[in-house]
Coordinates of C-alpha atoms and ligand atoms in Angstrom, one line a residue:
M1 CA -0.3 0.0 -0.2
V2 CA 1.1 3.2 -0.9
R3 CA 1.7 5.7 2.5
P4 CA 1.3 9.2 2.2
I5 CA 4.6 9.3 3.2
D6 CA 5.7 8.0 -0.1
I7 CA 4.3 10.6 -2.0
L8 CA 5.8 13.3 -0.3
R9 CA 9.3 11.3 -1.3
Q10 CA 8.3 10.4 -4.7
Y11 CA 6.3 13.6 -6.1
F12 CA 7.9 16.3 -3.7
G13 CA 11.1 14.9 -3.0
Y14 CA 11.2 15.7 0.6
T15 CA 11.7 13.2 3.8
S16 CA 9.2 14.0 6.3
F17 CA 6.4 16.0 7.4
R18 CA 6.1 19.2 8.7
A19 CA 4.3 20.0 12.2
G20 CA 0.8 19.1 11.8
Q21 CA 0.3 17.8 8.2
E22 CA 0.3 14.1 8.8
E23 CA -2.6 14.8 11.4
V24 CA -4.5 16.5 9.0
I25 CA -3.4 14.2 5.5
Q26 CA -4.9 11.3 7.7
A27 CA -8.5 12.6 8.7
L28 CA -9.3 13.4 5.0
L29 CA -7.9 10.1 4.1
D30 CA -10.2 8.9 6.8
G31 CA -13.3 10.6 5.2
R32 CA -13.2 13.2 8.2
D33 CA -14.2 17.1 7.1
C34 CA -12.0 19.3 8.7
L35 CA -10.9 22.4 9.7
A36 CA -6.7 23.1 9.5
V37 CA -5.3 26.7 10.4
M38 CA -2.3 26.8 10.1
P39 CA 0.3 30.0 9.8
T40 CA 1.3 31.3 5.9
G41 CA 4.1 28.9 4.8
A42 CA 3.3 26.2 6.9
G43 CA 2.3 23.6 3.9
K44 CA -0.8 23.6 3.6
S45 CA -0.8 22.3 0.7
L46 CA 0.9 19.8 0.9
C47 CA -2.1 18.3 3.3
F48 CA -4.7 18.2 0.6
Q49 CA -2.7 17.6 -2.5
V50 CA -0.9 14.4 -0.5
P51 CA -4.4 12.6 0.1
A52 CA -5.5 14.1 -3.7
L53 CA -3.1 11.2 -5.3
L54 CA -3.7 8.7 -2.9
K55 CA -7.5 8.8 -3.2
D56 CA -9.5 7.8 -6.4
G57 CA -11.2 10.6 -8.3
V58 CA -10.6 14.2 -8.4
T59 CA -10.1 16.7 -5.5
V60 CA -11.5 20.1 -6.3
V61 CA -9.9 22.7 -4.6
I62 CA -11.5 25.8 -4.1
S63 CA -9.0 29.2 -4.6
P64 CA -10.2 32.8 -4.4
L65 CA -7.7 34.4 -7.1
L66 CA -6.8 33.1 -10.5
S67 CA -3.1 33.9 -10.2
L68 CA -2.8 31.8 -7.2
M69 CA -4.6 29.0 -8.8
K70 CA -2.2 29.1 -12.2
D71 CA 1.0 29.5 -9.5
Q72 CA 0.1 26.2 -8.1
V73 CA -1.3 24.1 -11.6
D74 CA 2.0 24.8 -12.7
A75 CA 4.2 23.7 -9.7
L76 CA 2.6 20.3 -9.6
R77 CA 2.6 20.3 -13.1
A78 CA 6.3 20.4 -12.9
Q79 CA 6.5 17.6 -10.6
Q80 CA 4.0 15.4 -13.1
I81 CA 0.9 15.8 -11.0
A82 CA -2.1 15.6 -12.7
A83 CA -3.5 18.9 -12.0
A84 CA -5.8 21.8 -14.2
F85 CA -7.8 24.9 -13.5
I86 CA -10.6 25.8 -14.8
N87 CA -11.3 29.3 -14.3
S88 CA -12.2 32.9 -16.0
Q89 CA -8.9 33.5 -18.1
C90 CA -9.5 29.8 -19.7
T91 CA -9.8 29.5 -23.4
L92 CA -13.1 27.6 -24.4
E93 CA -10.7 24.7 -26.0
E94 CA -8.3 25.0 -22.5
V95 CA -11.9 24.3 -21.0
Q96 CA -13.1 21.6 -23.4
E97 CA -9.5 19.8 -23.0
S98 CA -9.9 19.7 -19.2
F99 CA -13.5 18.4 -19.2
R100 CA -12.3 15.4 -21.9
Q101 CA -9.2 14.7 -19.6
L102 CA -11.5 14.3 -16.3
R103 CA -14.1 12.4 -17.9
Q104 CA -11.3 10.0 -18.7
G105 CA -10.3 10.4 -14.8
R106 CA -6.9 11.9 -15.9
I107 CA -7.3 14.6 -13.2
K108 CA -6.5 14.2 -9.6
L109 CA -6.2 17.7 -8.8
L110 CA -8.9 20.5 -10.4
Y111 CA -8.5 24.3 -9.3
V112 CA -11.7 26.4 -9.2
S113 CA -12.8 29.8 -8.3
P114 CA -16.0 29.7 -6.3
E115 CA -18.0 31.7 -9.3
R116 CA -17.7 28.2 -11.0
L117 CA -19.8 26.4 -8.7
Q118 CA -22.3 29.0 -9.6
N119 CA -22.3 26.9 -13.6
E120 CA -24.8 24.7 -14.4
F121 CA -23.0 22.9 -16.7
F122 CA -20.0 22.4 -14.6
T123 CA -22.5 21.1 -11.6
A124 CA -23.9 19.0 -13.6
F125 CA -20.5 17.8 -15.3
M126 CA -19.0 16.6 -11.5
A127 CA -22.3 14.9 -10.5
A128 CA -21.2 12.0 -12.6
I129 CA -17.8 12.1 -12.7
P130 CA -16.2 10.4 -9.1
V131 CA -15.5 13.4 -6.8
A132 CA -12.9 12.4 -4.2
A133 CA -12.6 15.3 -1.5
V134 CA -13.5 18.7 -2.4
I135 CA -10.8 21.2 -0.7
I136 CA -11.5 25.3 0.3
D137 CA -8.4 27.3 0.1
E138 CA -8.2 30.7 2.0
A139 CA -11.3 29.6 3.6
H140 CA -11.2 32.8 5.7
C141 CA -12.7 34.2 3.0
V142 CA -16.3 32.9 3.4
S143 CA -16.3 35.4 7.0
Q144 CA -17.3 39.0 6.9
W145 CA -14.9 39.3 10.0
G146 CA -12.0 38.7 8.4
H147 CA -10.1 40.6 5.5
D148 CA -10.8 39.0 2.2
F149 CA -14.3 38.0 2.1
R150 CA -15.3 36.7 -1.2
P151 CA -18.8 36.6 -1.6
G152 CA -19.0 33.5 -3.8
Y153 CA -17.4 31.5 -0.5
K154 CA -21.3 31.1 0.6
E155 CA -22.5 29.4 -2.3
I156 CA -19.6 26.2 -1.6
G157 CA -21.5 24.6 1.2
P158 CA -25.2 24.5 -0.7
W159 CA -22.8 23.1 -3.7
I160 CA -21.3 20.3 -1.6
D161 CA -24.6 19.5 -0.4
S162 CA -26.1 19.2 -3.9
L163 CA -23.2 16.7 -4.8
P164 CA -24.9 13.0 -5.4
V165 CA -21.8 11.6 -2.9
R166 CA -21.0 14.3 -0.6
P167 CA -16.8 14.1 -0.5
V168 CA -15.2 14.9 2.3
T169 CA -14.2 18.4 2.8
G170 CA -11.6 20.2 3.7
A171 CA -11.1 24.0 4.7
F172 CA -7.6 25.4 5.4
T173 CA -6.6 29.6 6.4
A174 CA -4.2 30.8 8.2
T175 CA -6.5 33.0 10.3
A176 CA -7.0 31.9 13.9
T177 CA -9.5 34.4 14.7
E178 CA -12.7 33.5 16.7
R179 CA -15.3 35.0 14.8
V180 CA -14.1 33.6 11.6
K181 CA -13.7 30.1 12.7
E182 CA -16.8 29.9 13.8
D183 CA -18.4 31.2 10.3
M184 CA -16.3 28.6 8.6
L185 CA -17.6 26.1 10.8
N186 CA -21.0 27.2 10.4
L187 CA -20.8 28.8 6.4
L188 CA -18.9 26.2 4.4
G189 CA -21.1 22.7 5.1
L190 CA -18.5 20.9 7.1
R191 CA -19.8 18.1 8.9
R192 CA -18.6 17.1 12.1
A193 CA -15.3 18.6 11.2
K194 CA -12.0 18.1 13.0
V195 CA -10.3 21.3 13.8
F196 CA -6.6 21.7 13.8
V197 CA -4.8 25.0 14.9
G198 CA -1.3 24.9 15.5
G199 CA 2.5 24.8 14.2
F200 CA 2.6 28.5 14.4
D201 CA 6.4 28.7 15.0
R202 CA 8.0 29.1 11.7
P203 CA 11.8 28.2 12.7
N204 CA 13.8 29.3 9.8
L205 CA 12.4 33.1 10.0
Y206 CA 14.0 35.8 12.2
F207 CA 11.8 38.1 13.7
R208 CA 13.1 42.0 14.4
V209 CA 11.8 44.8 15.6
V210 CA 13.9 47.9 14.4
K211 CA 12.9 51.5 16.5
T212 CA 14.1 54.2 14.3
T213 CA 13.4 57.5 12.5
R214 CA 15.5 57.4 10.1
K215 CA 13.7 54.4 8.0
T216 CA 15.0 55.8 4.8
D217 CA 18.6 54.9 5.9
F218 CA 17.7 51.8 7.0
L219 CA 16.1 50.6 4.1
I220 CA 18.3 51.2 1.4
S221 CA 21.5 50.0 3.0
Y222 CA 19.3 46.7 4.0
L223 CA 18.2 46.6 0.6
A224 CA 22.1 47.1 -0.4
A225 CA 23.2 44.5 1.7
H226 CA 20.9 42.1 0.1
N227 CA 20.8 43.1 -3.2
D228 CA 20.7 39.3 -4.9
E229 CA 17.5 38.1 -2.5
S230 CA 14.0 39.0 -3.3
G231 CA 12.3 41.0 -0.8
I232 CA 8.6 42.2 0.2
V233 CA 8.1 46.0 1.7
Y234 CA 4.8 46.6 2.7
G235 CA 3.3 50.2 4.0
A236 CA 0.2 51.0 5.3
T237 CA -1.0 53.4 2.7
R238 CA -0.7 53.8 -1.1
K239 CA 0.9 57.4 -1.0
E240 CA 3.4 56.0 1.4
V241 CA 4.0 53.1 -1.1
D242 CA 4.1 55.4 -3.5
K243 CA 7.0 57.6 -1.8
V244 CA 9.2 54.8 -1.2
Y245 CA 9.2 53.1 -4.2
T246 CA 10.0 56.7 -6.0
A247 CA 12.6 56.7 -3.6
L248 CA 14.1 53.8 -4.3
V249 CA 13.5 54.0 -8.2
K250 CA 15.4 57.3 -7.9
L251 CA 18.6 55.1 -6.5
G252 CA 18.4 52.7 -9.1
F253 CA 16.8 49.5 -6.8
K254 CA 15.3 47.0 -9.2
V255 CA 11.9 47.5 -7.8
G256 CA 8.3 47.0 -8.3
R257 CA 5.2 48.7 -6.9
Y258 CA 1.6 47.2 -6.0
H259 CA -1.3 48.5 -4.4
A260 CA -5.0 49.4 -5.2
G261 CA -5.0 52.4 -6.6
L262 CA -2.6 50.7 -9.6
P263 CA -4.7 50.3 -12.5
D264 CA -5.0 46.1 -13.3
E265 CA -2.4 45.8 -16.0
E266 CA 0.4 47.7 -14.0
R267 CA -0.5 45.5 -11.4
R268 CA -0.4 42.3 -13.1
R269 CA 2.8 43.3 -14.8
G270 CA 4.5 44.1 -11.4
Q271 CA 3.3 40.4 -10.1
D272 CA 4.7 38.9 -12.9
D273 CA 8.1 40.9 -12.6
F274 CA 8.2 39.5 -9.1
T275 CA 7.4 36.1 -9.0
Y276 CA 10.1 35.7 -12.5
D277 CA 12.5 36.8 -10.0
R278 CA 12.8 40.1 -12.6
I279 CA 12.6 42.5 -10.2
Q280 CA 14.3 42.2 -6.7
V281 CA 11.8 44.1 -4.5
M282 CA 7.8 44.8 -4.6
V283 CA 7.0 47.6 -2.6
A284 CA 3.6 47.2 -1.7
T285 CA 0.4 47.9 0.7
N286 CA -1.6 44.9 1.8
A287 CA -3.3 44.9 -1.4
F288 CA 0.1 42.6 -2.4
G289 CA -0.6 38.9 -0.3
M290 CA -2.7 35.8 -0.6
G291 CA -1.6 35.5 -4.4
I292 CA 2.2 34.9 -4.0
D293 CA 3.1 31.8 -3.3
K294 CA 6.7 32.8 -4.6
S295 CA 8.8 30.1 -2.4
N296 CA 12.0 32.5 -2.0
V297 CA 11.4 35.4 -1.0
R298 CA 13.7 36.0 1.9
F299 CA 12.8 39.2 3.5
V300 CA 9.8 41.0 4.6
I301 CA 10.0 44.7 5.8
H302 CA 7.1 46.2 7.4
W303 CA 7.8 50.1 6.8
Q304 CA 5.7 50.9 9.3
M305 CA 3.5 49.0 11.9
P306 CA 0.5 47.0 9.9
K307 CA -2.6 47.3 11.8
N308 CA -2.5 43.8 14.2
M309 CA -1.5 40.5 14.9
E310 CA -2.8 38.6 12.6
S311 CA -1.9 41.1 9.6
Y312 CA 1.6 41.0 10.9
Y313 CA 2.1 37.6 10.9
Q314 CA 0.2 36.5 7.6
E315 CA 2.6 39.2 5.8
A316 CA 5.6 38.6 7.3
G317 CA 5.6 35.0 7.0
R318 CA 5.6 35.2 3.3
A319 CA 9.2 35.2 3.9
G320 CA 10.7 31.9 3.6
R321 CA 8.2 29.4 2.6
D322 CA 11.3 27.0 1.2
G323 CA 12.3 26.4 4.3
A324 CA 15.2 28.5 3.6
P325 CA 16.3 31.4 6.5
G326 CA 13.9 34.3 6.2
E327 CA 13.8 37.6 8.0
C328 CA 10.9 40.0 9.2
I329 CA 11.8 43.2 10.2
L330 CA 9.3 45.8 11.3
L331 CA 10.2 49.0 11.0
F332 CA 8.3 51.1 14.5
S333 CA 8.0 54.6 14.7
R334 CA 5.5 55.6 17.3
S335 CA 3.6 58.0 14.5
D336 CA 2.8 54.6 13.1
I337 CA 0.3 54.1 15.6
M338 CA -1.4 57.7 14.6
V339 CA -1.5 56.1 11.2
Q340 CA -3.1 53.3 11.8
R341 CA -5.9 54.5 14.0
F342 CA -7.1 57.4 11.3
L343 CA -7.0 54.3 9.2
I344 CA -9.3 52.5 11.4
E345 CA -11.3 55.2 12.8
A346 CA -12.3 55.8 8.9
S347 CA -12.9 52.9 7.7
V348 CA -15.0 51.2 10.6
R349 CA -18.0 53.2 10.9
D350 CA -19.2 50.9 13.6
E351 CA -19.2 51.5 17.4
S352 CA -18.3 48.3 19.0
L353 CA -16.4 46.8 15.7
Q354 CA -13.9 50.0 15.9
A355 CA -13.7 49.3 19.4
N356 CA -12.7 46.2 18.5
E357 CA -10.2 47.0 15.8
L358 CA -8.2 49.6 18.2
K359 CA -8.0 46.7 20.9
L360 CA -6.0 44.6 18.5
M361 CA -4.4 47.3 17.2
N362 CA -3.0 47.6 20.6
R363 CA -2.0 44.7 21.0
M364 CA 0.7 45.2 18.0
V365 CA 1.4 48.1 19.6
E366 CA 2.5 45.9 22.6
Y367 CA 4.8 43.6 20.4
C368 CA 6.3 46.5 18.9
E369 CA 7.4 47.3 22.3
D370 CA 8.3 44.3 23.9
S371 CA 11.9 43.9 25.2
H372 CA 11.4 40.0 25.5
C373 CA 11.7 37.1 22.9
L374 CA 9.7 38.2 20.0
R375 CA 8.9 34.9 19.2
R376 CA 7.5 34.1 22.3
N377 CA 5.6 37.2 21.7
I378 CA 4.0 36.1 18.3
L379 CA 3.3 32.3 19.4
S380 CA 1.9 33.3 22.5
Y381 CA -0.5 35.5 20.9
F382 CA -2.1 32.6 18.6
G383 CA -2.4 30.7 21.9
E384 CA 0.8 28.2 22.0
R385 CA 2.5 28.5 25.2
P386 CA 6.3 28.0 24.1
Q387 CA 8.6 25.8 26.9
W388 CA 11.3 28.3 26.4
E389 CA 11.6 31.7 27.7
R390 CA 13.8 33.0 25.2
C391 CA 14.5 31.5 21.1
E392 CA 17.8 33.0 20.9
K393 CA 17.1 33.8 17.0
C394 CA 15.2 37.3 17.2
G395 CA 16.5 41.1 17.4
N396 CA 15.5 41.2 20.8
C397 CA 17.3 37.9 22.3
D398 CA 20.5 39.0 19.9
A399 CA 19.7 42.8 21.5
E400 CA 22.1 44.4 23.7
T401 CA 20.9 45.0 26.9
V402 CA 21.9 47.1 30.1
E403 CA 20.5 46.3 33.3
E404 CA 18.2 48.7 34.8
D405 CA 17.3 49.1 38.0
I406 CA 13.2 50.1 38.0
T407 CA 12.2 49.4 42.0
Q408 CA 11.3 53.1 42.3
E409 CA 9.4 53.1 39.0
M410 CA 7.3 49.8 39.9
R411 CA 6.9 51.2 43.3
L412 CA 5.3 54.3 41.9
I413 CA 3.0 52.4 39.4
C414 CA 1.7 50.3 42.8
M415 CA 1.2 53.8 44.4
C416 CA -0.7 55.5 41.8
I417 CA -2.6 52.0 41.1
D418 CA -3.7 51.8 44.7
E419 CA -4.1 55.7 44.9
V420 CA -7.6 55.5 42.6
K421 CA -8.5 51.9 43.9
G422 CA -8.5 50.2 40.7
R423 CA -10.5 52.5 39.2
F424 CA -9.2 52.9 35.9
G425 CA -7.0 50.8 33.1
Q426 CA -3.8 51.6 31.6
T427 CA -4.3 54.6 29.8
V428 CA -5.8 56.8 32.4
V429 CA -3.1 55.5 35.1
S430 CA 0.2 56.1 32.1
S431 CA -1.5 59.8 32.3
I432 CA -1.4 60.2 35.9
L433 CA 2.0 59.2 36.4
R434 CA 2.3 61.1 33.1
G435 CA 1.0 64.3 34.4
E436 CA -0.6 64.5 31.4
R437 CA -3.9 66.9 31.6
T438 CA -6.3 65.5 29.2
P439 CA -9.9 65.7 30.2
K440 CA -10.3 62.7 31.5
I441 CA -7.6 63.9 34.0
R442 CA -9.8 66.9 34.4
Q443 CA -13.2 65.0 34.4
Y444 CA -12.6 62.9 37.4
G445 CA -9.8 65.7 39.3
L446 CA -7.2 63.6 39.0
S447 CA -4.6 65.9 38.8
G448 CA -4.0 66.5 42.4
K449 CA -3.3 62.4 43.4
A450 CA -0.3 61.8 44.9
A451 CA 1.1 59.9 41.8
F452 CA 0.5 62.5 39.4
G453 CA 3.3 63.7 37.0
M454 CA 6.0 61.3 39.3
L455 CA 7.0 59.5 35.4
S456 CA 6.9 63.0 34.2
D457 CA 10.5 62.4 32.0
C458 CA 9.5 59.5 31.1
D459 CA 7.8 59.1 27.3
K460 CA 4.8 57.5 27.2
G461 CA 5.9 54.4 25.0
A462 CA 8.9 53.8 28.6
V463 CA 5.6 53.8 30.6
T464 CA 4.0 51.3 29.1
V465 CA 6.7 49.4 29.0
L466 CA 7.2 50.2 32.7
M467 CA 3.6 49.1 33.1
R468 CA 3.8 45.9 31.1
E469 CA 6.9 45.0 32.9
A470 CA 4.2 45.6 36.8
L471 CA 2.1 42.9 34.8
R472 CA 4.5 40.6 34.3
A473 CA 6.2 40.7 37.2
G474 CA 2.9 40.4 38.9
Y475 CA 2.4 43.6 41.2
I476 CA -0.6 44.3 39.0
Q477 CA -3.1 43.1 37.7
T478 CA -5.9 43.4 34.7
A479 CA -9.5 42.7 35.4
P480 CA -11.5 41.1 32.8
G481 CA -13.9 42.6 31.0
R482 CA -14.4 45.3 28.5
Y483 CA -13.0 48.1 30.1
P484 CA -10.0 46.1 31.9
T485 CA -9.1 48.3 35.2
L486 CA -5.6 47.6 37.0
S487 CA -5.4 46.4 40.6
L488 CA -2.8 45.4 42.7
T489 CA -1.9 42.0 44.1
A490 CA -0.6 40.5 47.0
A491 CA 3.0 41.2 45.9
G492 CA 2.3 44.8 44.9
R493 CA 0.7 46.0 48.1
D494 CA 3.3 43.6 49.7
L495 CA 6.0 46.1 47.9
L496 CA 4.4 49.3 48.0
D497 CA 4.7 48.5 51.8
G498 CA 8.5 47.9 51.5
G499 CA 8.4 44.7 51.8
T500 CA 10.4 43.5 49.2
K501 CA 13.8 44.5 50.1
E502 CA 15.4 43.4 46.4
K503 CA 16.1 45.7 43.8
I504 CA 13.8 45.1 40.6
T505 CA 15.7 44.7 37.4
H506 CA 15.0 44.3 34.0
H507 CA 16.9 44.4 30.9
K508 CA 16.4 47.3 28.9
I509 CA 17.7 47.1 24.9
I510 CA 19.9 49.5 23.9
E511 CA 18.5 51.4 20.9
E512 CA 21.0 52.1 18.5
E513 CA 20.4 55.6 17.0
T514 CA 21.6 54.2 13.3
P515 CA 20.5 50.7 13.4
V516 CA 23.4 48.9 11.4
V517 CA 22.0 46.5 9.2
P518 CA 24.0 43.5 8.0
R519 CA 23.5 41.8 10.8
R520 CA 23.2 38.8 8.5
R521 CA 20.3 36.6 9.5
Q522 CA 22.2 35.0 12.1
A523 CA 21.6 31.2 10.7
A524 CA 17.8 30.7 12.5
Q525 CA 18.4 26.6 11.7
K526 CA 21.3 27.2 9.4
S527 CA 24.2 24.5 8.7
Y528 CA 26.3 25.8 6.3
D529 CA 28.7 28.8 5.7
E530 CA 27.1 31.3 3.2
E531 CA 29.4 33.1 1.9
K532 CA 31.7 29.8 1.2
L533 CA 28.9 28.5 -0.7
R534 CA 27.1 31.8 -2.8
P535 CA 30.0 30.8 -5.6
L536 CA 28.4 28.1 -7.1
F537 CA 24.6 29.0 -5.2
K538 CA 24.9 31.8 -7.3
R539 CA 25.4 29.7 -10.7
L540 CA 22.8 27.3 -9.6
Q541 CA 20.4 30.1 -9.8
E542 CA 21.6 31.8 -12.8
L543 CA 20.7 28.0 -14.1
R544 CA 17.5 27.8 -12.8
R545 CA 16.7 31.4 -14.0
I546 CA 17.3 30.4 -17.7
T547 CA 15.8 27.0 -17.8
A548 CA 12.7 28.8 -16.3
Q549 CA 12.6 31.4 -18.6
K550 CA 12.5 28.4 -20.9
E551 CA 10.0 26.9 -20.0
H552 CA 7.7 29.8 -19.3
I553 CA 7.5 29.2 -15.4
P554 CA 8.5 31.2 -12.3
P555 CA 12.0 30.3 -11.4
F556 CA 11.3 28.8 -7.6
V557 CA 8.7 26.2 -9.3
I558 CA 12.3 24.5 -10.7
F559 CA 13.8 24.4 -7.6
S560 CA 13.0 26.4 -4.5
D561 CA 16.5 28.2 -2.5
A562 CA 16.4 25.9 -0.1
T563 CA 17.4 23.4 -2.5
L564 CA 20.0 25.1 -4.4
W565 CA 21.7 26.0 -1.2
E566 CA 21.6 22.2 -0.1
M567 CA 22.8 21.1 -3.6
A568 CA 26.0 23.8 -2.8
E569 CA 26.4 22.0 0.2
C570 CA 26.1 18.5 -0.4
M571 CA 27.3 18.7 -4.5
P572 CA 26.0 15.8 -5.7
A573 CA 28.2 13.8 -8.5
D574 CA 25.6 11.9 -9.5
L575 CA 21.9 11.5 -10.4
A576 CA 21.6 9.0 -7.2
A577 CA 23.3 11.2 -4.9
M578 CA 20.7 14.2 -6.5
S579 CA 17.6 12.7 -5.4
D580 CA 18.7 12.8 -1.8
V581 CA 18.4 16.6 -2.0
K582 CA 15.4 18.0 -0.5
G583 CA 12.4 19.1 -3.1
V584 CA 13.9 16.6 -5.6
G585 CA 11.5 14.7 -6.5
R586 CA 11.5 11.6 -8.5
F587 CA 10.4 13.6 -11.5
K588 CA 12.5 17.0 -11.3
L589 CA 15.1 14.4 -10.7
Y590 CA 15.0 13.1 -14.3
K591 CA 13.8 16.5 -16.0
Y592 CA 16.2 19.0 -14.3
G593 CA 19.3 16.8 -12.4
P594 CA 21.8 16.4 -15.3
S595 CA 21.9 19.9 -15.9
F596 CA 22.7 21.0 -12.3
L597 CA 25.0 17.8 -11.8
R598 CA 26.7 19.6 -14.8
I599 CA 27.2 23.0 -13.5
I600 CA 28.4 21.5 -10.6
E601 CA 30.7 19.1 -12.0
E602 CA 32.2 22.4 -14.0
Y603 CA 32.9 24.1 -10.4
K604 CA 34.7 21.5 -9.1
Q605 CA 37.1 21.1 -11.8
E606 CA 37.5 24.8 -11.7
G607 CA 38.5 24.5 -7.6
R608 CA 41.0 22.1 -8.4
Ligands
ADP701 P1 0.8 27.7 2.9 O1 -0.1 27.6 2.4 O2 0.3 27.4 4.1 O3 1.0 29.3 2.9 P2 2.3 26.3 1.1 O4 1.6 24.9 1.0 O5 2.5 27.1 0.2 O6 2.2 27.2 2.7 O7 3.8 26.1 1.1 C1 4.8 27.0 1.4 C2 6.1 25.9 1.2 O8 6.9 24.9 1.9 C3 6.3 25.3 -0.2 O9 7.6 25.8 -0.8 C4 6.3 23.9 0.3 O10 6.9 22.7 -1.1 C5 7.4 24.2 1.2 N1 6.9 22.4 1.8 C6 5.5 22.2 2.4 N2 6.0 21.5 3.4 C7 6.9 20.7 3.2 C8 7.5 19.6 3.8 N3 7.3 18.4 4.7 N4 8.7 20.1 3.5 C9 9.8 20.7 3.3 N5 9.1 21.7 2.5 C10 7.9 21.3 2.8
MG702 MG1 -1.6 28.4 0.6

């Protein structure tokens, strides 16, 4: 009997499954509906592609974007997997050809848009052939609470029910918020679905927050230091994207631009140029999103803070899909908060929705201001509880710190909270401590409090950090509820009463005025010496580019960066050795192996 792992090895050339993949595959093979929530780049596609190859009949994959369908089908075909797509961009002949092959049972994976399900001929046709499974990719599109709502997704549930034999159904997404999850379960017609959430860690990604007002300097030197790599720069608004784009073009960088204000034609061209490695960097708003499955994106830089953690991880996660090291940098300045607040207030009218968005944004600010492990921060947002305190491979774990005595500050915070008797939350407490004369302060007559202005020489960010420290250390606590108020804990009371004699310290990150760049991604999980291997890697990359051009497919479809690095490291001498390299499946081995072996051989000869 053929097992999932055999398919993985033969067709995809990978040696083992990633966290979570096997369970989902097994559920689908057992005929159990499932909803899988895994982060961007985790490898969701394989979870339904492997079962599709093991089952009789065709697996229908519903996907929201035409470009996404085409890329996935290209990638599958490059591994000799029988896949096709039917959408509005196909010619009549192409559609007829797909139907012919479907009738003969020769297609294992069929990608369609949700709108196609409303086509009567298509539905009648599908009712007459064996359907192994229906997969809904980017399943969050069914929810209005999500970020890419698509009305067509609402038709999926009824469509599945209309089939004469109901196939097993799987839904996939990276969006983990409760409301969206509920919608997916209720609206997609899943039955007794097994829900998989997890694998949120992306071990090959290096996270970093850079606090600077000199963002342009940073960006330019970063791009110059990484000029042979693909990356995305995300801006919060079209205007900002245009500004960054123009500045980079002037300096001679090969960049493209993408936002909803550009003509379709320009957007398509930009996306193609990026996919085919004709431009190095894409400057974009979050409109540049789901459609990018390009696996060799090496860095994602956020020019400004995004609106929430969900969006951030989704966007940052587009780096390093191939498993090779990737870097995610967020350039943060406090004015970013105003920008996001403005955007939220301008776009969300409903009051409670707006409050919710602002809360999510505040959590994003917390990430930016965190001085502890960034990876830990992310994972705990997504509900995971890592066993470790520090990942040792993020900007904060690597940062230089100084030990600061904050005993006095902790006392003052406790004093202030005690004084107002747990009536207020963080914002007001911070205003009192900083001695701000806001309307609230006046309204409640708080300027007479003893703690008023006691931390007036700290900026807002610093006070926030201190309060968070007090929460972490357990001197204060927040009451749950709509307006979370702060109160003292027993430890806080003790501190206030002078019971605690020890010095309280924390590690403060030393912010560099001009943060230096080429702190090359400290090998999140890298075993090889990049500098030594680079010459050979570049030659392999060039061969990949030429081959891709000849075949009219994106370069990463042939081999990923990770695969090329491994080739450069192992220098296989024959096909047998080549087949051990991760990402070299049977089909690609025979098709591309010989030419890549030749380059490696040449390189070895020269070295002698
Ligand atoms: P997602 O849809 O979850 O964002 P993809 O399905 O696009 O992610 O997969 C991201 C990348 O990970 C792809 O390049 C894929 O080939 C690779 N990948 C998936 N599973 C594995 C695995 N088990 N081992 C190695 N690489 C994998
Ligand atoms: Mg995907």
